[in-house]
Amino acid sequence: MTVEKHRALRIGIVAGEASGDLLAAGLIQSIKQRHPTAEFEGIAGPAMIAAGCKALFPAEKLAVMGLVEVLAHYRELHGIRNQVRDHFLKQPPDVFIGVDAPDFNLGLERLFKEAGIKTVHYVSPSVWAWRQYRVKKIAKSVDLILTLFPFEADFYRQHNVRVAFVGHPFADMIPLEADRVAARTKLGLPLDRPIVALLPGSRMSEVNALGKLLLDTASWIHQRQKDIVFVAPLATKATQSAFEEFANEFVTSGIDLRVQEGQARDVMEAADVVILASGTATLEALLLKRPMVVTYRLAPLTYWIAKRMIKTPYVSLPNLLAGELVVSELIQDQATADNLGQKTLELLRNPTDYDRIVGMFQRIHYQLRQNASERAATAVLELIEH
């Protein structure tokens, strides 16, 4: 690098969700390894602050989900955005990095880019899947976009947006070989029985939409194979309590069902098959090499609209990354206990298909294991230099 060494780099950075905080912290650490005097400031979570970022505002201020909640916090969010804008326009950094949170960051990035500040967006919005016209806004807002997945980088290259595929930090963190025995021992689960993990999602709305379905599926499977242990890790005490209420009402007697708070990754590592909501957990299951059945249910009108807007043939990350149908996707009307149960038993009883899926997941893991934070740091520093 020929970035000037006689002065400290100044880098503005904004992250919202906990996942963005971790991504940003890894990037900060990697840049600091090469430029120990680099200064970071912006909207920061605890991991970013621990890595040396000065927080103008805490990241939790941006962690607002849902239309109603965003509207309720609109004035506060708008005020924060204006203060961040004014701060960096008065004291321009060498580069501004928006980490995820596209609704908040892309507008800022466009303002900064127009003012001559170099801009980076880390984590692509899902423009390749729906509302593809947004790529024009992104092109006007950023000098560089950093993507976690290779198919995203291909999309941006097709639209002449400068892009760097950096890989996914999960692929760096999760070992290439999962240890099923160690995970079962840690969780106190039997070593000699099949285990199916049930993950209805981390939000209460997802548990309400999918909890009964997954429990009905477990009952359907139990009627056909009695030795299976079902383990359901829920994200919070509230979602665990809601799921347990469903279980008390719907589960067949005699079934071995274990419900707990947290440790979702350990539970997936311990499992033979995972039944789960479409989302980030499907990537974790892939990296743990666990065959899965993916499901989701939306409100009928929401699904009707989404189906007409989505441009990809698949909804789950494993299939998008493979470029083919590797895992079953049972969405909306196809999401029945009978369908989910049959697909799960097929995976448990067909070792040839099981091994084929594991092999595909292994190849994808290698593809995503790129030392993401280091690659992201290299791309950012090259942008500053040039």
XYZ file of C-alpha atoms in Angstrom:
386
model
C 0.000 0.000 0.000
C 1.147 3.540 -0.749
C -1.450 5.197 1.467
C 0.348 8.029 3.228
C 1.957 6.816 6.436
C 2.684 10.244 7.939
C -0.936 10.900 8.856
C -3.701 8.794 10.363
C -6.415 7.543 8.074
C -9.878 8.845 9.022
C -12.687 6.422 8.272
C -16.393 7.009 8.815
C -18.391 3.832 9.399
C -22.044 3.102 10.199
C -23.559 -0.248 11.218
C -26.961 -1.070 12.683
C -27.803 -4.714 13.360
C -25.657 -6.954 15.567
C -24.459 -8.810 12.456
C -23.291 -5.514 10.935
C -21.491 -4.630 14.157
C -19.473 -7.858 13.952
C -18.676 -7.392 10.257
C -17.562 -3.811 10.853
C -15.437 -4.814 13.861
C -13.598 -7.412 11.774
C -12.943 -4.824 9.065
C -11.716 -2.252 11.603
C -9.296 -4.774 13.132
C -7.930 -5.785 9.730
C -7.348 -2.174 8.642
C -5.713 -1.357 11.991
C -3.261 -4.237 11.535
C -1.897 -2.373 8.516
C -2.548 1.177 9.729
C -2.392 1.132 13.544
C -3.082 4.873 13.769
C -6.257 4.732 11.628
C -9.184 6.535 13.258
C -12.745 5.235 12.993
C -15.941 7.002 14.025
C -19.627 6.673 13.256
C -22.588 4.642 14.447
C -21.056 1.732 16.314
C -22.045 -1.354 18.262
C -20.120 -2.893 21.161
C -17.830 -4.991 18.948
C -16.887 -1.929 16.861
C -16.237 0.142 19.980
C -14.043 -2.632 21.400
C -12.115 -2.628 18.094
C -11.397 1.083 18.488
C -14.282 2.924 16.819
C -15.552 6.181 18.331
C -19.350 6.019 18.591
C -21.210 9.160 17.567
C -24.372 7.129 18.249
C -24.903 3.524 19.424
C -25.785 1.018 16.700
C -28.888 -0.106 18.607
C -30.547 3.162 17.514
C -30.752 1.745 13.972
C -31.937 -1.744 14.976
C -35.604 -1.009 14.303
C -37.621 -3.707 12.524
C -40.965 -3.365 10.742
C -42.821 -0.517 9.037
C -44.791 0.603 12.099
C -41.691 0.622 14.318
C -39.691 2.605 11.751
C -42.486 5.173 11.469
C -42.649 5.461 15.249
C -38.907 6.217 15.378
C -38.800 8.280 12.172
C -38.044 11.639 13.762
C -35.236 10.241 15.891
C -33.696 8.302 12.984
C -33.991 11.334 10.702
C -32.268 13.498 13.313
C -29.435 10.991 13.761
C -28.974 10.746 10.014
C -28.755 14.530 9.665
C -26.190 14.790 12.465
C -24.027 12.069 10.902
C -24.343 13.787 7.517
C -23.316 17.186 8.908
C -20.437 15.716 10.931
C -18.778 14.035 7.944
C -19.479 16.861 5.491
C -17.713 19.288 7.869
C -14.868 16.861 8.570
C -14.584 14.656 5.453
C -13.066 11.215 6.108
C -10.786 9.387 3.665
C -13.654 6.977 3.077
C -17.156 6.388 4.409
C -18.279 2.766 4.865
C -21.925 1.834 5.298
C -22.298 -1.681 6.695
C -25.637 -3.218 5.712
C -28.635 -1.034 6.875
C -29.249 0.077 3.253
C -32.305 2.226 4.002
C -30.183 4.356 6.322
C -26.788 4.147 4.641
C -27.387 4.432 0.902
C -28.840 7.941 1.153
C -25.878 9.080 3.226
C -23.458 7.420 0.821
C -24.992 9.245 -2.130
C -24.663 12.616 -0.373
C -21.048 11.899 0.545
C -20.135 10.650 -2.915
C -21.579 13.807 -4.473
C -19.480 15.811 -2.007
C -16.325 14.030 -3.183
C -15.973 11.579 -0.291
C -15.157 8.013 -1.325
C -17.924 5.601 -0.322
C -18.147 1.851 0.289
C -21.181 -0.295 1.044
C -20.475 -3.585 2.828
C -23.178 -6.302 2.375
C -25.297 -6.097 -0.732
C -29.006 -5.340 -0.475
C -31.017 -8.123 -2.133
C -31.299 -6.243 -5.438
C -30.477 -9.405 -7.375
C -33.674 -10.976 -5.962
C -36.236 -8.177 -6.178
C -36.537 -4.458 -7.015
C -33.547 -4.744 -9.333
C -34.001 -1.121 -10.414
C -32.348 -0.161 -7.095
C -28.965 -1.024 -8.621
C -29.036 2.392 -10.326
C -29.368 4.118 -6.951
C -26.543 1.996 -5.566
C -24.306 2.896 -8.526
C -24.891 6.608 -7.830
C -24.240 6.140 -4.101
C -21.091 4.016 -3.853
C -17.607 3.849 -5.297
C -17.307 0.220 -4.218
C -19.637 -2.481 -2.952
C -18.329 -5.427 -0.917
C -20.383 -8.619 -1.296
C -20.523 -11.734 0.847
C -21.558 -14.065 -1.996
C -20.078 -14.567 -5.478
C -23.422 -14.461 -7.328
C -23.948 -10.938 -5.935
C -20.620 -9.792 -7.372
C -21.596 -11.235 -10.769
C -24.818 -9.199 -10.689
C -23.005 -5.915 -9.984
C -20.398 -6.545 -12.679
C -23.235 -6.968 -15.174
C -24.438 -3.501 -14.144
C -20.946 -1.930 -14.264
C -20.765 -1.261 -10.516
C -17.305 -1.586 -8.956
C -17.490 -4.631 -6.692
C -15.313 -6.954 -4.613
C -16.454 -10.378 -3.451
C -14.865 -10.816 -0.020
C -16.470 -14.038 1.232
C -18.568 -14.581 4.344
C -17.186 -14.265 7.902
C -19.333 -17.245 8.983
C -17.344 -19.392 6.549
C -14.121 -18.234 8.235
C -15.478 -18.812 11.752
C -17.148 -22.212 11.292
C -14.669 -25.143 10.977
C -14.621 -27.050 7.695
C -15.404 -30.244 9.611
C -18.311 -30.088 12.064
C -18.110 -32.335 15.137
C -21.480 -33.980 15.676
C -20.339 -36.102 18.630
C -18.839 -33.124 20.497
C -21.988 -31.057 19.914
C -24.248 -33.853 21.184
C -22.056 -34.396 24.226
C -22.105 -30.666 25.011
C -25.913 -30.545 24.770
C -26.499 -33.831 26.609
C -28.081 -35.471 23.558
C -27.929 -39.207 22.749
C -25.143 -40.337 20.423
C -27.025 -43.334 19.046
C -30.332 -41.838 17.882
C -31.278 -39.664 14.871
C -31.733 -35.999 15.755
C -33.840 -33.470 13.854
C -33.424 -29.782 14.672
C -36.480 -27.514 14.487
C -35.766 -23.801 13.875
C -38.923 -21.738 13.300
C -37.022 -18.420 13.160
C -35.709 -15.840 15.607
C -38.659 -13.433 15.588
C -41.943 -13.870 17.407
C -43.848 -13.391 14.139
C -41.935 -16.317 12.616
C -42.556 -18.547 15.642
C -46.255 -17.705 15.458
C -46.319 -18.477 11.733
C -44.210 -21.663 11.770
C -44.200 -23.036 15.326
C -47.343 -25.147 15.016
C -46.283 -26.348 11.548
C -42.908 -27.610 12.790
C -44.504 -29.326 15.775
C -47.124 -30.973 13.549
C -44.262 -32.111 11.318
C -42.425 -33.601 14.292
C -45.599 -35.487 15.287
C -46.050 -36.734 11.700
C -42.458 -38.007 11.622
C -42.731 -39.565 15.097
C -45.724 -41.628 13.995
C -43.496 -43.194 11.322
C -40.166 -43.409 13.173
C -40.258 -43.496 16.970
C -36.537 -43.200 17.777
C -36.000 -39.642 16.485
C -35.134 -36.881 18.973
C -36.416 -33.393 18.089
C -34.536 -30.362 19.438
C -35.850 -26.803 19.086
C -33.459 -23.946 19.987
C -35.350 -20.650 20.329
C -33.661 -17.266 20.152
C -35.184 -15.688 23.274
C -37.090 -16.608 26.413
C -40.226 -15.063 24.867
C -40.047 -17.148 21.684
C -39.170 -20.253 23.712
C -42.250 -19.721 25.889
C -44.491 -19.244 22.831
C -43.121 -22.393 21.187
C -43.606 -24.413 24.381
C -47.251 -23.288 24.521
C -47.747 -24.657 21.012
C -45.962 -27.857 22.040
C -48.266 -28.408 25.027
C -51.255 -28.166 22.715
C -50.181 -29.945 19.549
C -47.442 -32.500 20.173
C -48.144 -36.240 20.068
C -47.628 -38.009 23.394
C -44.465 -40.091 23.649
C -42.428 -37.867 21.326
C -38.919 -36.930 22.500
C -39.016 -33.141 22.061
C -36.474 -30.860 23.755
C -37.002 -27.088 23.703
C -34.338 -24.650 24.855
C -33.200 -21.049 24.655
C -30.220 -20.330 22.411
C -27.341 -22.553 21.180
C -28.896 -22.848 17.723
C -25.540 -23.464 16.041
C -24.674 -26.256 18.510
C -28.088 -27.842 17.942
C -27.652 -27.777 14.164
C -24.159 -29.243 14.520
C -25.614 -32.056 16.671
C -28.450 -32.799 14.235
C -28.708 -35.180 11.301
C -31.315 -33.029 9.505
C -32.530 -29.471 10.111
C -36.058 -28.190 9.403
C -35.912 -24.411 9.420
C -37.271 -21.070 8.316
C -35.695 -19.525 5.231
C -33.069 -16.996 6.359
C -29.515 -16.669 7.654
C -29.777 -19.930 9.627
C -29.824 -21.832 6.313
C -26.288 -20.553 5.644
C -25.131 -21.754 9.070
C -26.698 -25.175 8.445
C -24.919 -25.327 5.065
C -21.541 -24.443 6.615
C -22.114 -27.121 9.269
C -22.818 -29.560 6.372
C -26.309 -30.406 7.626
C -28.925 -31.381 5.033
C -32.085 -29.373 5.558
C -35.692 -28.776 4.611
C -36.484 -25.060 4.218
C -39.925 -23.592 4.794
C -41.686 -20.250 5.204
C -45.165 -18.781 5.445
C -46.243 -15.202 4.870
C -49.560 -13.408 5.064
C -51.435 -14.283 1.819
C -51.332 -10.735 0.404
C -47.637 -10.300 1.290
C -46.824 -13.612 -0.410
C -48.866 -12.681 -3.509
C -46.923 -9.423 -3.852
C -43.528 -10.984 -3.074
C -44.009 -13.811 -5.573
C -44.485 -11.293 -8.369
C -41.458 -9.209 -7.390
C -38.819 -11.866 -6.726
C -36.610 -12.510 -9.748
C -34.703 -15.595 -8.551
C -35.783 -19.224 -9.025
C -34.993 -20.065 -5.369
C -35.499 -18.382 -1.995
C -32.948 -20.182 0.201
C -29.250 -19.314 0.265
C -28.045 -22.923 -0.218
C -29.875 -23.164 -3.546
C -28.859 -19.664 -4.636
C -25.214 -20.448 -3.863
C -25.346 -23.838 -5.584
C -27.199 -22.464 -8.597
C -29.518 -25.453 -8.467
C -32.167 -27.062 -6.283
C -30.106 -28.813 -3.584
C -32.429 -28.431 -0.599
C -36.235 -28.650 -0.589
C -38.083 -25.347 -0.364
C -41.631 -25.802 0.925
C -43.154 -22.337 0.945
C -46.695 -21.131 1.701
C -49.288 -23.716 0.512
C -46.582 -26.383 0.104
C -45.609 -25.908 3.760
C -47.549 -28.829 5.264
C -46.572 -31.359 7.905
C -46.978 -34.158 5.370
C -44.604 -32.522 2.834
C -42.017 -31.470 5.410
C -42.121 -34.852 7.110
C -41.696 -36.822 3.887
C -38.683 -34.736 2.790
C -37.082 -35.105 6.223
C -37.476 -38.909 6.276
C -36.092 -39.114 2.728
C -32.921 -37.345 3.903
C -32.600 -39.604 6.948
C -33.157 -42.803 4.954
C -31.258 -42.105 1.734
C -27.491 -41.967 2.448
C -26.624 -41.394 -1.231
C -28.633 -38.156 -1.428
C -27.418 -37.172 2.034
C -23.761 -37.540 1.054
C -24.306 -35.698 -2.244
C -25.750 -32.701 -0.376
C -22.925 -32.727 2.177
C -20.377 -32.735 -0.669
C -22.054 -29.752 -2.316
C -22.071 -27.854 0.989
C -18.368 -28.612 1.446
C -17.545 -27.061 -1.934
C -19.593 -23.946 -1.153
C -17.874 -23.574 2.224
C -14.464 -23.512 0.517
C -15.792 -20.931 -1.949
C -17.011 -18.616 0.831
C -13.977 -19.130 3.113
C -11.953 -16.172 1.860
C -10.743 -14.447 5.045
C -13.484 -11.871 4.537
C -12.236 -9.130 6.851
C -8.758 -9.165 5.278
C -10.145 -9.056 1.742
C -12.545 -6.262 2.676
C -9.685 -4.259 4.224
C -7.563 -4.717 1.093
C -10.397 -3.511 -1.149
C -11.087 -0.438 1.042
C -7.399 0.562 1.239
C -6.982 0.145 -2.526
C -9.958 2.443 -3.055
C -8.414 5.077 -0.769
C -5.070 4.777 -2.557
C -6.530 5.175 -6.009
